[in-house]
mmCIF file of C-alpha atoms in Angstrom:
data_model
loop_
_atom_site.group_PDB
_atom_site.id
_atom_site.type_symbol
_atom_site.label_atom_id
_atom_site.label_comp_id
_atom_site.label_asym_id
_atom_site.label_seq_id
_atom_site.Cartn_x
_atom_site.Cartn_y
_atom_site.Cartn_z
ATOM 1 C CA UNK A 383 110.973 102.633 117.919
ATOM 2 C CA UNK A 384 109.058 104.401 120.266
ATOM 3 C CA UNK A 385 106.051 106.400 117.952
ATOM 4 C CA UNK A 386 105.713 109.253 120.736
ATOM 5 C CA UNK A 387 109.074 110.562 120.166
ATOM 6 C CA UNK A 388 108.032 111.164 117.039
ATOM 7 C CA UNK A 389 107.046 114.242 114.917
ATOM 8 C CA UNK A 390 104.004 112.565 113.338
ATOM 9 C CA UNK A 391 102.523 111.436 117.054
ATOM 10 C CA UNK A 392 102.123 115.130 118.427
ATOM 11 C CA UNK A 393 100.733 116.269 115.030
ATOM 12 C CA UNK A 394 98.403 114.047 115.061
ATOM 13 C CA UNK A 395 97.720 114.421 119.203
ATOM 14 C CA UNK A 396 97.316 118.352 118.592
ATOM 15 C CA UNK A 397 94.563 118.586 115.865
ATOM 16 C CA UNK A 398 91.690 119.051 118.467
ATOM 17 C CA UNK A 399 93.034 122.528 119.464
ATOM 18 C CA UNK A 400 93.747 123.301 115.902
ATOM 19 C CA UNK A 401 90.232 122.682 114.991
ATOM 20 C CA UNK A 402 89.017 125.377 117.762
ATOM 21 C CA UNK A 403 91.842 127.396 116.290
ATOM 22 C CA UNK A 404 91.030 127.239 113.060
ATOM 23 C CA UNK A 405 87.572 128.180 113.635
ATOM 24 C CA UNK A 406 88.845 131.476 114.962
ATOM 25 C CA UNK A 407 90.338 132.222 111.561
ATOM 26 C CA UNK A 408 87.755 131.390 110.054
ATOM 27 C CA UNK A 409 85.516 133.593 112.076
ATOM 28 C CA UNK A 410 88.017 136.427 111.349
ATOM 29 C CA UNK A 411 87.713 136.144 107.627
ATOM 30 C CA UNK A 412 84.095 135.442 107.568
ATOM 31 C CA UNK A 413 83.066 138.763 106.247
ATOM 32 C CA UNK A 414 85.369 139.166 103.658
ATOM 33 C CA UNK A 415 85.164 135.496 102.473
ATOM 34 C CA UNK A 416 81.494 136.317 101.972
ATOM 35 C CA UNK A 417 81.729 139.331 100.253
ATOM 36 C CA UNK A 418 84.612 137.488 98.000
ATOM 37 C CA UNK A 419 82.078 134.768 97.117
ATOM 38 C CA UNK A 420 78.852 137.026 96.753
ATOM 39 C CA UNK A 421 80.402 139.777 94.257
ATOM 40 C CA UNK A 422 80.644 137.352 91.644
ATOM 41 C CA UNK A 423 78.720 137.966 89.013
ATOM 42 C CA UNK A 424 76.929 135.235 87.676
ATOM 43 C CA UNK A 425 73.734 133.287 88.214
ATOM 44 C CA UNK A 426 74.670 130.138 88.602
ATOM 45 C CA UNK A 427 78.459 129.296 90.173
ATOM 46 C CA UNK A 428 79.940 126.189 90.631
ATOM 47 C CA UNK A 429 82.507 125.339 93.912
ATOM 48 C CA UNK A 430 85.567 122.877 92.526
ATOM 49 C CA UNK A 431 87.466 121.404 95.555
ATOM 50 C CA UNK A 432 90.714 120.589 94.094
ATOM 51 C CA UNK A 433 93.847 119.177 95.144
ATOM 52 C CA UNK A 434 95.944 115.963 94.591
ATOM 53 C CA UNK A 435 96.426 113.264 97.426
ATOM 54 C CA UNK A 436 95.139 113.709 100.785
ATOM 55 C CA UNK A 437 94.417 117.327 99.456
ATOM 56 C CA UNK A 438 92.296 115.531 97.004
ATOM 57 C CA UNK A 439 90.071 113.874 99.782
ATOM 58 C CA UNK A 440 89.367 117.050 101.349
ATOM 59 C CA UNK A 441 86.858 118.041 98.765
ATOM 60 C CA UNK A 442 85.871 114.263 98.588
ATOM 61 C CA UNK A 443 84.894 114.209 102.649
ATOM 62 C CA UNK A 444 83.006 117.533 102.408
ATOM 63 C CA UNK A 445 81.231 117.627 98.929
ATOM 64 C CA UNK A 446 78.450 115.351 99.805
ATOM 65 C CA UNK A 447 77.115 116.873 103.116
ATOM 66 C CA UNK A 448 77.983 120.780 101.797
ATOM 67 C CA UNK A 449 75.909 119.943 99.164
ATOM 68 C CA UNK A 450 72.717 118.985 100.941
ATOM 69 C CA UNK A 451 72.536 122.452 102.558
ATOM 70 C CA UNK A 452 73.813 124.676 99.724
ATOM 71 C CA UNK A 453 71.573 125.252 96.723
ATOM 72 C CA UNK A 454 74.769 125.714 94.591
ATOM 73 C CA UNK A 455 76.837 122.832 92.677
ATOM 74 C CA UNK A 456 79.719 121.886 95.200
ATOM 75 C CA UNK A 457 81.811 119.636 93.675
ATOM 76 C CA UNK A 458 85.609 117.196 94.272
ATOM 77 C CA UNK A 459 87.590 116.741 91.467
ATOM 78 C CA UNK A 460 91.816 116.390 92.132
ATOM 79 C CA UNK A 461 94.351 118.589 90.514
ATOM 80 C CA UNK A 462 95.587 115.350 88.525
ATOM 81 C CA UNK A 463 92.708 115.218 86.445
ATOM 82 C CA UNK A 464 92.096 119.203 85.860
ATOM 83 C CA UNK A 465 95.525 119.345 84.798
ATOM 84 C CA UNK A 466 95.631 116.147 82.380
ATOM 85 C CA UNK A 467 92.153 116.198 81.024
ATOM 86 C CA UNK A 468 91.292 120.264 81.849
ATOM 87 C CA UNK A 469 88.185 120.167 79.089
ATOM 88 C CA UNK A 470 86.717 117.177 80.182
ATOM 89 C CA UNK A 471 85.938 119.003 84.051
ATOM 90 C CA UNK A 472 86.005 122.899 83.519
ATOM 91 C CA UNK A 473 83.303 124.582 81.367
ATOM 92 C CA UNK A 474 84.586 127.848 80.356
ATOM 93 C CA UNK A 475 80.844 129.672 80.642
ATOM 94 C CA UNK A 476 79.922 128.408 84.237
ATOM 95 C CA UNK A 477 80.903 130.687 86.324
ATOM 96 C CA UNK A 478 83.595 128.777 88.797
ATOM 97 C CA UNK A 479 84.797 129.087 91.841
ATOM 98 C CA UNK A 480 87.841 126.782 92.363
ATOM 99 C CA UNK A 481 88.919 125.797 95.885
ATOM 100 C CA UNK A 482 92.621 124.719 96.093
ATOM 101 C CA UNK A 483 93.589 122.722 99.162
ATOM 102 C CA UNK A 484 97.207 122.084 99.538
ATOM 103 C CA UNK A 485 99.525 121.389 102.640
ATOM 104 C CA UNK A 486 102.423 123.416 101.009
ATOM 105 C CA UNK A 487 100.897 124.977 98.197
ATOM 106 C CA UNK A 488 103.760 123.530 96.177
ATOM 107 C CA UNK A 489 102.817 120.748 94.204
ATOM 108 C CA UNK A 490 103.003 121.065 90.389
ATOM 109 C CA UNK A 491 99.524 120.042 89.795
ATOM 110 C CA UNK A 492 97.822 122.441 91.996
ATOM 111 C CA UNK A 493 99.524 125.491 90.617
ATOM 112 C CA UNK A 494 98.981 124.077 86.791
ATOM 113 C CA UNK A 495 95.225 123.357 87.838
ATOM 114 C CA UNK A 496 95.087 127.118 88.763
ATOM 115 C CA UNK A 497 97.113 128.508 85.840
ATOM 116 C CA UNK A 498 94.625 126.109 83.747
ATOM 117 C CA UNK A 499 91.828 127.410 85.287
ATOM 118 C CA UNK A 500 92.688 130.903 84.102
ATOM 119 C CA UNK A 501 93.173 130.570 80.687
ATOM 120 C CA UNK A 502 89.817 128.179 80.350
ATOM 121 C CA UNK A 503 87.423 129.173 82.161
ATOM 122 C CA UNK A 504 85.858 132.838 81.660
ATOM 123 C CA UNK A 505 84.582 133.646 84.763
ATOM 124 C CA UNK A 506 87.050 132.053 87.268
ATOM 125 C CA UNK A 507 87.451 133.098 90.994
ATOM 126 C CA UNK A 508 89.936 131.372 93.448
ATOM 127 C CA UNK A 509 89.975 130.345 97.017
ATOM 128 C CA UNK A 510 93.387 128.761 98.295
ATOM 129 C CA UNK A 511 93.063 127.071 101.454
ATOM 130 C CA UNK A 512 96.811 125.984 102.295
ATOM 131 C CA UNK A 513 99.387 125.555 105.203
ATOM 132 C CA UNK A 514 101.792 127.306 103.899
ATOM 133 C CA UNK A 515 102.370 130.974 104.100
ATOM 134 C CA UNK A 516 105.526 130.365 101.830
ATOM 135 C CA UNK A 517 104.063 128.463 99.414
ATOM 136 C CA UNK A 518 103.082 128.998 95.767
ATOM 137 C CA UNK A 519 99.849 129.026 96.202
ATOM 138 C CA UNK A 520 99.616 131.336 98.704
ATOM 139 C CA UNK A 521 101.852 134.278 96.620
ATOM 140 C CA UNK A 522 99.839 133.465 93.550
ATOM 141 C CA UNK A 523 96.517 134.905 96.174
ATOM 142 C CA UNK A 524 97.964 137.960 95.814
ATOM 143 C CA UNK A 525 97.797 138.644 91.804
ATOM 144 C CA UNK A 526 94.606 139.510 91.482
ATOM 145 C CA UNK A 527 91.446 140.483 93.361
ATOM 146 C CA UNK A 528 89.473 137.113 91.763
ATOM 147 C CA UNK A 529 91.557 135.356 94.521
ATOM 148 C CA UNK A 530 91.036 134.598 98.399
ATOM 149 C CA UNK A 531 93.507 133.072 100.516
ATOM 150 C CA UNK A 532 92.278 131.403 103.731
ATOM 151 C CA UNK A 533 95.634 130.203 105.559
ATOM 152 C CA UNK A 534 95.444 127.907 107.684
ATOM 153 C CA UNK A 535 97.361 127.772 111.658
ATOM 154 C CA UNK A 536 101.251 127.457 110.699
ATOM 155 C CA UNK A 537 100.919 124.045 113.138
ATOM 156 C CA UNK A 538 98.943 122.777 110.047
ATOM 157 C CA UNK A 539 101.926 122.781 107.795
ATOM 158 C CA UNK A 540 103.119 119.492 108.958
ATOM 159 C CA UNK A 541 106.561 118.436 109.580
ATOM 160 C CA UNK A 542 106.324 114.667 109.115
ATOM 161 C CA UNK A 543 105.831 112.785 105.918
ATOM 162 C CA UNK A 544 102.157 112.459 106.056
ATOM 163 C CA UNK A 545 99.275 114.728 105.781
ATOM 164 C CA UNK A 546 97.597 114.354 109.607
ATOM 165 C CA UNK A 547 96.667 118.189 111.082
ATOM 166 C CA UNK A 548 96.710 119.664 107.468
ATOM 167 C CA UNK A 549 94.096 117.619 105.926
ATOM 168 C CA UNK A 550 91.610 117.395 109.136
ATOM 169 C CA UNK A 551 92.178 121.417 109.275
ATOM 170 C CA UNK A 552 90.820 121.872 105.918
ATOM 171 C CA UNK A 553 87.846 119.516 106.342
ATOM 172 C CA UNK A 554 86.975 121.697 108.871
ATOM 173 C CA UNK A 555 87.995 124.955 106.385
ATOM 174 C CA UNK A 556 85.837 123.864 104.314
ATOM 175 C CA UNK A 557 83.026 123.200 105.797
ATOM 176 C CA UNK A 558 82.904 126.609 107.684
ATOM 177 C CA UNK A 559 83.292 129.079 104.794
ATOM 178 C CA UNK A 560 80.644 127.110 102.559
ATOM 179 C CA UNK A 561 78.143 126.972 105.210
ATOM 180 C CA UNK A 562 79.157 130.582 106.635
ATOM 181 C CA UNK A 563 75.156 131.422 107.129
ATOM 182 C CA UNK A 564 74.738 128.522 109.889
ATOM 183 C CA UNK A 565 78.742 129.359 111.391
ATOM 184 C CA UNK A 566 78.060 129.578 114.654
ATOM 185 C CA UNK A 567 75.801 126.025 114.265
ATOM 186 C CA UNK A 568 78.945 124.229 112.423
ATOM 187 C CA UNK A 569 81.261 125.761 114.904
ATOM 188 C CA UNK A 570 79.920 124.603 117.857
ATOM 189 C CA UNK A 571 79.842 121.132 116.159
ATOM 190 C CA UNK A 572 83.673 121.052 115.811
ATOM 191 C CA UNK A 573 83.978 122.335 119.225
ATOM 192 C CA UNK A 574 82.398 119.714 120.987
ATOM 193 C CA UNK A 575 83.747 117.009 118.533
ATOM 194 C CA UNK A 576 87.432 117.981 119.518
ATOM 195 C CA UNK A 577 86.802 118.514 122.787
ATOM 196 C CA UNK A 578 85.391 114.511 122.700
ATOM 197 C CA UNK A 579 88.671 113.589 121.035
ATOM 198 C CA UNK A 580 90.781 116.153 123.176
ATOM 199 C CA UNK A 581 89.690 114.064 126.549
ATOM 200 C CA UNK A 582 89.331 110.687 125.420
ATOM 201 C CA UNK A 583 92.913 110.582 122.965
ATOM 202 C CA UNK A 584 94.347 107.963 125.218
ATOM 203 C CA UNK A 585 91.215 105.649 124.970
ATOM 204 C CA UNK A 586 91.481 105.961 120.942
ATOM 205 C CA UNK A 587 95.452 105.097 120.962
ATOM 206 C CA UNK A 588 94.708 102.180 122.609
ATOM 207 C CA UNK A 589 91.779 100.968 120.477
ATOM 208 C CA UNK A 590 94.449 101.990 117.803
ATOM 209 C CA UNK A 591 97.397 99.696 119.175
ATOM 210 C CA UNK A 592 94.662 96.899 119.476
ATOM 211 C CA UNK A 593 94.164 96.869 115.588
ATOM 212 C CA UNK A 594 97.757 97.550 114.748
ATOM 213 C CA UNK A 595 98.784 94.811 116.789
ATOM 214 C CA UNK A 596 96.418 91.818 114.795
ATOM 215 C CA UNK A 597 98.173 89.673 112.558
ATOM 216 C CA UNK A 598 97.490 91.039 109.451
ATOM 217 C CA UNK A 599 98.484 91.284 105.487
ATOM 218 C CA UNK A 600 95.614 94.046 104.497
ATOM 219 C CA UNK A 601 93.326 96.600 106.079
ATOM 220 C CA UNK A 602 90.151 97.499 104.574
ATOM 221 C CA UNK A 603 88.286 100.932 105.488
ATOM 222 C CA UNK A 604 84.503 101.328 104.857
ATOM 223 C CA UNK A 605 82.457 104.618 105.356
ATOM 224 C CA UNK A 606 79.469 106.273 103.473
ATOM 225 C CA UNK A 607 78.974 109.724 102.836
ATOM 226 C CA UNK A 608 82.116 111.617 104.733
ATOM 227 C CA UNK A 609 83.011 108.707 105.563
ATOM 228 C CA UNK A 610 83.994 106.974 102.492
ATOM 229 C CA UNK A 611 86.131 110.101 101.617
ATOM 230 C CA UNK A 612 87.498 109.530 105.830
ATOM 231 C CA UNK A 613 88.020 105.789 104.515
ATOM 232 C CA UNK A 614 90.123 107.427 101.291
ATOM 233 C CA UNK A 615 92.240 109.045 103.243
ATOM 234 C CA UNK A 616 92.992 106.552 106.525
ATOM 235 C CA UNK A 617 93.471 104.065 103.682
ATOM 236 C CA UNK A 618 96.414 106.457 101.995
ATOM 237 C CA UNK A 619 98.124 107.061 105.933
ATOM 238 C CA UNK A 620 98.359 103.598 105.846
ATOM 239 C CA UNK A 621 100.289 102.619 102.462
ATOM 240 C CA UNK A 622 102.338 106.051 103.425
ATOM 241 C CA UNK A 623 103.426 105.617 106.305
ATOM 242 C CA UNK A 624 104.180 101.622 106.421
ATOM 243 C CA UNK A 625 106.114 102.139 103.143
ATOM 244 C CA UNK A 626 103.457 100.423 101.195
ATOM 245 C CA UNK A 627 104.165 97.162 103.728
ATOM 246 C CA UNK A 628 100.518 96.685 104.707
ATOM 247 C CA UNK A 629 98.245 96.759 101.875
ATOM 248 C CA UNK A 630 95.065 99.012 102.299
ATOM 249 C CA UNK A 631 91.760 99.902 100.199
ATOM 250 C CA UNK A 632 88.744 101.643 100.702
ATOM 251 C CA UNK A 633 85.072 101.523 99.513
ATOM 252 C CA UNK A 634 81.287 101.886 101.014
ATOM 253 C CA UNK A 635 79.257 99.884 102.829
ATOM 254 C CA UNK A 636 77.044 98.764 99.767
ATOM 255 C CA UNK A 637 79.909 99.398 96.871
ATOM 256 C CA UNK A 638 82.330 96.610 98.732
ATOM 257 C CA UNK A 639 80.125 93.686 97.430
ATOM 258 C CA UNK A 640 80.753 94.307 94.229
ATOM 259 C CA UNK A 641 84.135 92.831 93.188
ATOM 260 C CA UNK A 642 86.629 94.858 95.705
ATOM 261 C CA UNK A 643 85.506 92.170 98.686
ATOM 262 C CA UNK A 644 87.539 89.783 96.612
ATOM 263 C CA UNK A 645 90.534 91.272 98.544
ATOM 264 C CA UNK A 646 89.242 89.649 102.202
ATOM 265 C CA UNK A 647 91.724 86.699 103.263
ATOM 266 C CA UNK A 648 92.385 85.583 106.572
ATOM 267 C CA UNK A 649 95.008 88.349 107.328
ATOM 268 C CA UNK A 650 92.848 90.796 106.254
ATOM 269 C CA UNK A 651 91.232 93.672 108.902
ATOM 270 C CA UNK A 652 88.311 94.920 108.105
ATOM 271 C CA UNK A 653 87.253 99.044 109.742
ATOM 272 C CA UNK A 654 84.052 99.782 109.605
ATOM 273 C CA UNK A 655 83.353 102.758 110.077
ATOM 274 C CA UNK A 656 79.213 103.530 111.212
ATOM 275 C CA UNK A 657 77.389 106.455 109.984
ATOM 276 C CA UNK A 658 74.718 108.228 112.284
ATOM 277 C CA UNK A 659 72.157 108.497 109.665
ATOM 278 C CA UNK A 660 69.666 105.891 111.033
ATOM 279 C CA UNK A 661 68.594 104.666 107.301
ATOM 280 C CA UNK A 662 72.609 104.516 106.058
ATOM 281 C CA UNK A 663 72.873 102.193 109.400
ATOM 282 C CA UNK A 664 70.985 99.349 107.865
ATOM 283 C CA UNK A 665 72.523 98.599 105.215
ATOM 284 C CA UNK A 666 75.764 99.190 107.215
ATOM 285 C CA UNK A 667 74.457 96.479 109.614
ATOM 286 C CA UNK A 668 73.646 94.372 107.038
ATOM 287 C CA UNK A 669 77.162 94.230 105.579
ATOM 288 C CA UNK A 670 78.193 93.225 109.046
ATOM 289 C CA UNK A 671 75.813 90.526 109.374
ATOM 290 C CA UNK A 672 77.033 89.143 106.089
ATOM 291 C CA UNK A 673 80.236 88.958 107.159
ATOM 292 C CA UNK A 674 79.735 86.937 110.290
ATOM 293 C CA UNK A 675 77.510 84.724 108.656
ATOM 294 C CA UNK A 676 80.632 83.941 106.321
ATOM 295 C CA UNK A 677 83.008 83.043 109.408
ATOM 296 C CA UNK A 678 86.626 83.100 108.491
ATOM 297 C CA UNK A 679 89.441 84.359 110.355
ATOM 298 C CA UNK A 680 89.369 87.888 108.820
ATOM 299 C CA UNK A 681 88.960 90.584 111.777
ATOM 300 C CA UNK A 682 85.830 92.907 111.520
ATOM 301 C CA UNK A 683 86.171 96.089 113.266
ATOM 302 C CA UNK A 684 83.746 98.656 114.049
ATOM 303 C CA UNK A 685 84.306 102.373 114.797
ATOM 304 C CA UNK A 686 81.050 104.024 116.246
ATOM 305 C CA UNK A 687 79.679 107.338 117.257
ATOM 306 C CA UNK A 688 76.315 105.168 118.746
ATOM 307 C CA UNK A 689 76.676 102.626 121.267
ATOM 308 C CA UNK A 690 74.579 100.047 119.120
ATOM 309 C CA UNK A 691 74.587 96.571 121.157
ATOM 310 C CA UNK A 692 73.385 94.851 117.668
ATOM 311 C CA UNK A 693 76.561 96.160 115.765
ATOM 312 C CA UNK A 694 78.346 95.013 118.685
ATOM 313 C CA UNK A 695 76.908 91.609 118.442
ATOM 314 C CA UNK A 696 78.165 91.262 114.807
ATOM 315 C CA UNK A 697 81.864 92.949 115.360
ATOM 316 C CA UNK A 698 85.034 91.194 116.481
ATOM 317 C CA UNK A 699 85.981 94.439 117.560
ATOM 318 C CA UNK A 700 83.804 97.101 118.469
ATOM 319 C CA UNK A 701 84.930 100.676 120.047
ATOM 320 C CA UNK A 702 82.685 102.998 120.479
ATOM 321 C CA UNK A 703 83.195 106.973 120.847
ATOM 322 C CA UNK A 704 79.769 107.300 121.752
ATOM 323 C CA UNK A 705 78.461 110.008 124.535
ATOM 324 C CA UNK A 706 74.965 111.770 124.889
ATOM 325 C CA UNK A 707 75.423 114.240 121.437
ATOM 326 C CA UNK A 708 77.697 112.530 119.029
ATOM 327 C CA UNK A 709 75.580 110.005 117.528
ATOM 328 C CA UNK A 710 73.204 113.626 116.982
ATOM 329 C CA UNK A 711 76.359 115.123 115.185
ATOM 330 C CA UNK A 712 76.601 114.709 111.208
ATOM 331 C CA UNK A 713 79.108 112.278 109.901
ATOM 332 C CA UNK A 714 81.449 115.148 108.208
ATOM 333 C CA UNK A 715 81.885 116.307 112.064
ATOM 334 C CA UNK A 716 81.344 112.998 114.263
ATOM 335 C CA UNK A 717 83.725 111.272 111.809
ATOM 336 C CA UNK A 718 86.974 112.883 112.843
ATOM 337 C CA UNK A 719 87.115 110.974 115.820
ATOM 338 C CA UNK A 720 87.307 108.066 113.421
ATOM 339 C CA UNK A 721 89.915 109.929 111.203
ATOM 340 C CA UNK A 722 92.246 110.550 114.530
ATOM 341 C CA UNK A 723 92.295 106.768 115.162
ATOM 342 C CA UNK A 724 92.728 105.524 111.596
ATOM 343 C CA UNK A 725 95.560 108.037 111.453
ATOM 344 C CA UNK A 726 96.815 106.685 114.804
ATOM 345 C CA UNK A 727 96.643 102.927 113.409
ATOM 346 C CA UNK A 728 99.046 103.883 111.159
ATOM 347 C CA UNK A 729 101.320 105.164 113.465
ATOM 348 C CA UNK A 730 101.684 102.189 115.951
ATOM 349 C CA UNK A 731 101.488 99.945 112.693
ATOM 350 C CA UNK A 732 104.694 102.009 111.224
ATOM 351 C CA UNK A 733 107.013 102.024 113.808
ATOM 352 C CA UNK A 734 106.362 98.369 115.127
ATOM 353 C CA UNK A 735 107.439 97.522 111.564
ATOM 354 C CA UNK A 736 110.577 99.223 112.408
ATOM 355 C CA UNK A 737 109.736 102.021 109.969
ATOM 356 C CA UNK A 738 110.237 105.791 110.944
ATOM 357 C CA UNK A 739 106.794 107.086 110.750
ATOM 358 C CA UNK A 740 108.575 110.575 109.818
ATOM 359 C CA UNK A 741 110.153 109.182 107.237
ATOM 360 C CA UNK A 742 108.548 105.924 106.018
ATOM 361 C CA UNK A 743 110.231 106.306 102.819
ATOM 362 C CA UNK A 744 114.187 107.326 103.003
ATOM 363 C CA UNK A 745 115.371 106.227 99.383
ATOM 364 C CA UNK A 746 113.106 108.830 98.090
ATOM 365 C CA UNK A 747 110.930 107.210 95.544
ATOM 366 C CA UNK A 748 107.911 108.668 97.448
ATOM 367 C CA UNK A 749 108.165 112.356 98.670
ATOM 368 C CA UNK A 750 106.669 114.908 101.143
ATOM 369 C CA UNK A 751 105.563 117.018 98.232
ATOM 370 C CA UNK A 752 105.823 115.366 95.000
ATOM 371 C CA UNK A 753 108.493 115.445 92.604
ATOM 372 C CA UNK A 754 109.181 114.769 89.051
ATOM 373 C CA UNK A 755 105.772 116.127 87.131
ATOM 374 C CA UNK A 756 106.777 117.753 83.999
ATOM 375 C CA UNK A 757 103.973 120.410 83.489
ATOM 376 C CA UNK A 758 103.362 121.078 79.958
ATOM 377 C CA UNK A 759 101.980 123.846 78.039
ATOM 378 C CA UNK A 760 97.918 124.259 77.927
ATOM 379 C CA UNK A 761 96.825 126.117 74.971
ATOM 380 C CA UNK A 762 93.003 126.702 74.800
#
């Protein structure tokens, strides 16, 4: 089938001018998102991103780089665990400020996780970052004034089966309200990163049909920092929208030695995807080294932000997105442009498997927003 006629293939072709959208909302909000977060009264406040899925990886792509700037406790931990194990990752005396993403704002989980954050924790606050106005999140922001809801563009709420616009637009969410002081600084980052991928979208489809098109049984993503959450989540459009027909993983750079490279065969793909930090490069490099030394038949593939002639030299692929400021950009914001072709890989690799990328899985076992969680009664 032919991928552009389908819903998935403009969502993810549009998320550029979402981004610039987005940062308009979140310019409009900026003064009461502040005062929202600085009222609470407490010395010490920890951020919980929380969602489940692709929702999940928000908080995992963002945590690491918000928390280098921030001299508060930022951290990722999904809906799935709050709601199964709430003790083991809410503290009912630190004060708390839980961030919900969610595409629809539907999911069991995420409304448990809040209704379990309530009850536990005594000084809770909520942001809900969601794509849908609709959505149970979002009429939950409105019963009670410990509550913020930061909506994102309705184009966000994605039609087709997997999470493209909606998770991209709350990396970006996320990123602006925490680091509010420097906006104008983090804005100007997204601008010119989806202006880059805005005017250079054909160039990364084709670099995408080129991997989609190898011979393969299993794609491996790599990334460090943002990127390994990036590698979470292009790893998850893969299994999702192929129907679980090409087998995908993720890891880092330095983590993949240590028992998940037993997965490499000779149908096996392997993205790399560079950091800009110059010190994160090396041992990058090194991995890459390693693997040509090996030989084999398995493809390496490298996704840069730096045109780096020795990475080149040790790639079987090598496509670089590099122009005079990106390789100055920090991962969480270079990185999209490697999220927009990862998500695009998936794509081409869908429907050339005859799959409908909208719908990758029609008997239902596997759903848009998940189905069949019994929620059961927390008692503190």
């Amino acid at each position: 089938m032919n991928f552009k006629d389908c819903v998935t293939w403009k969502e993810i072709i549009q998320q550029p001018s979402i981004w610039k959208e987005e940062i308009e909302i979140v310019r409009e909000n900026l003064e009461a998102i502040g005062n929202f977060i600085e009222k609470i009264d407490a010395e010490k406040v920890k951020v919980v991103f929380t969602g489940a899925g692709s929702s999940e990886f928000v908080g995992n792509t963002l945590c690491s780089y918000v928390n280098s700037k921030v001299d508060i406790d930022v951290v990722s931990i999904p809906t799935t665990d709050i709601v199964s194990m709430p003790e083991q990752y809410l503290d009912e005396n630190t004060a708390t400020i839980l961030v919900s993403c969610a595409r629809s704002g539907n999911s069991p989980e995420s409304v448990a996780a809040v209704e379990i954050a309530d009850k536990l924790v005594k000084n809770i606050h909520h942001i809900f970052i969601t794509c849908n106005a609709e959505g149970k999140l979002a009429q939950i922001s409105k019963t009670g004034n410990n509550k913020f809801l930061l909506l994102m563009p309705e184009r966000t709420n994605d039609k087709g089966f997997a999470m493209t616009g909606s998770f991209s637009s709350m990396v970006v969410a996320g990123v602006l309200v925490l680091l509010r002081k420097d906006f104008e600084g983090m804005a100007e980052r997204v601008t010119y990163v989806a202006n880059l991928v805005d005017r250079n979208i054909e160039n990364i489809l084709a670099n995408a049909e080129q991997i989609a098109a190898l011979d393969i049984e299993r794609i491996v993503y790599l990334g460090d920092g943002a990127g390994k959450g990036l590698a979470e989540e292009v790893s998850l459009k893969v299994l999702e929208l192929t129907g679980g027909k090409l087998a995908s993983f993720y890891n880092t750079f330095l983590g993949f030695r240590h028992g998940p490279k037993s997965i490499v065969n000779d149908k096996t793909a392997i993205v790399c995807m560079m950091s800009n930090n110059e010190y994160t490069r090396i041992y990058e490099l090194d991995l890459l080294k390693e693997f040509k030394n090996e030989g084999g038949k398995k493809k390496i593939i490298v996704l840069d932000t730096i045109h780096d002639e020795e990475v080149k030299d040790n790639a079987d692929f090598y496509f670089s997105f590099a122009d005079e400021k990106l390789g100055e950009i920090e991962d969480v914001f270079a990185s999209l442009s490697y999220l927009v072709c990862g998500q695009l890989i998936s794509l081409v690799k869908s429907a050339s498997l005859g799959i409908n990328p909208d719908n990758p899985c029609p008997t239902g076992e596997v759903n848009r927003v998940v189905k069949g969680v019994i929620i059961h009664e927390y008692n503190k």
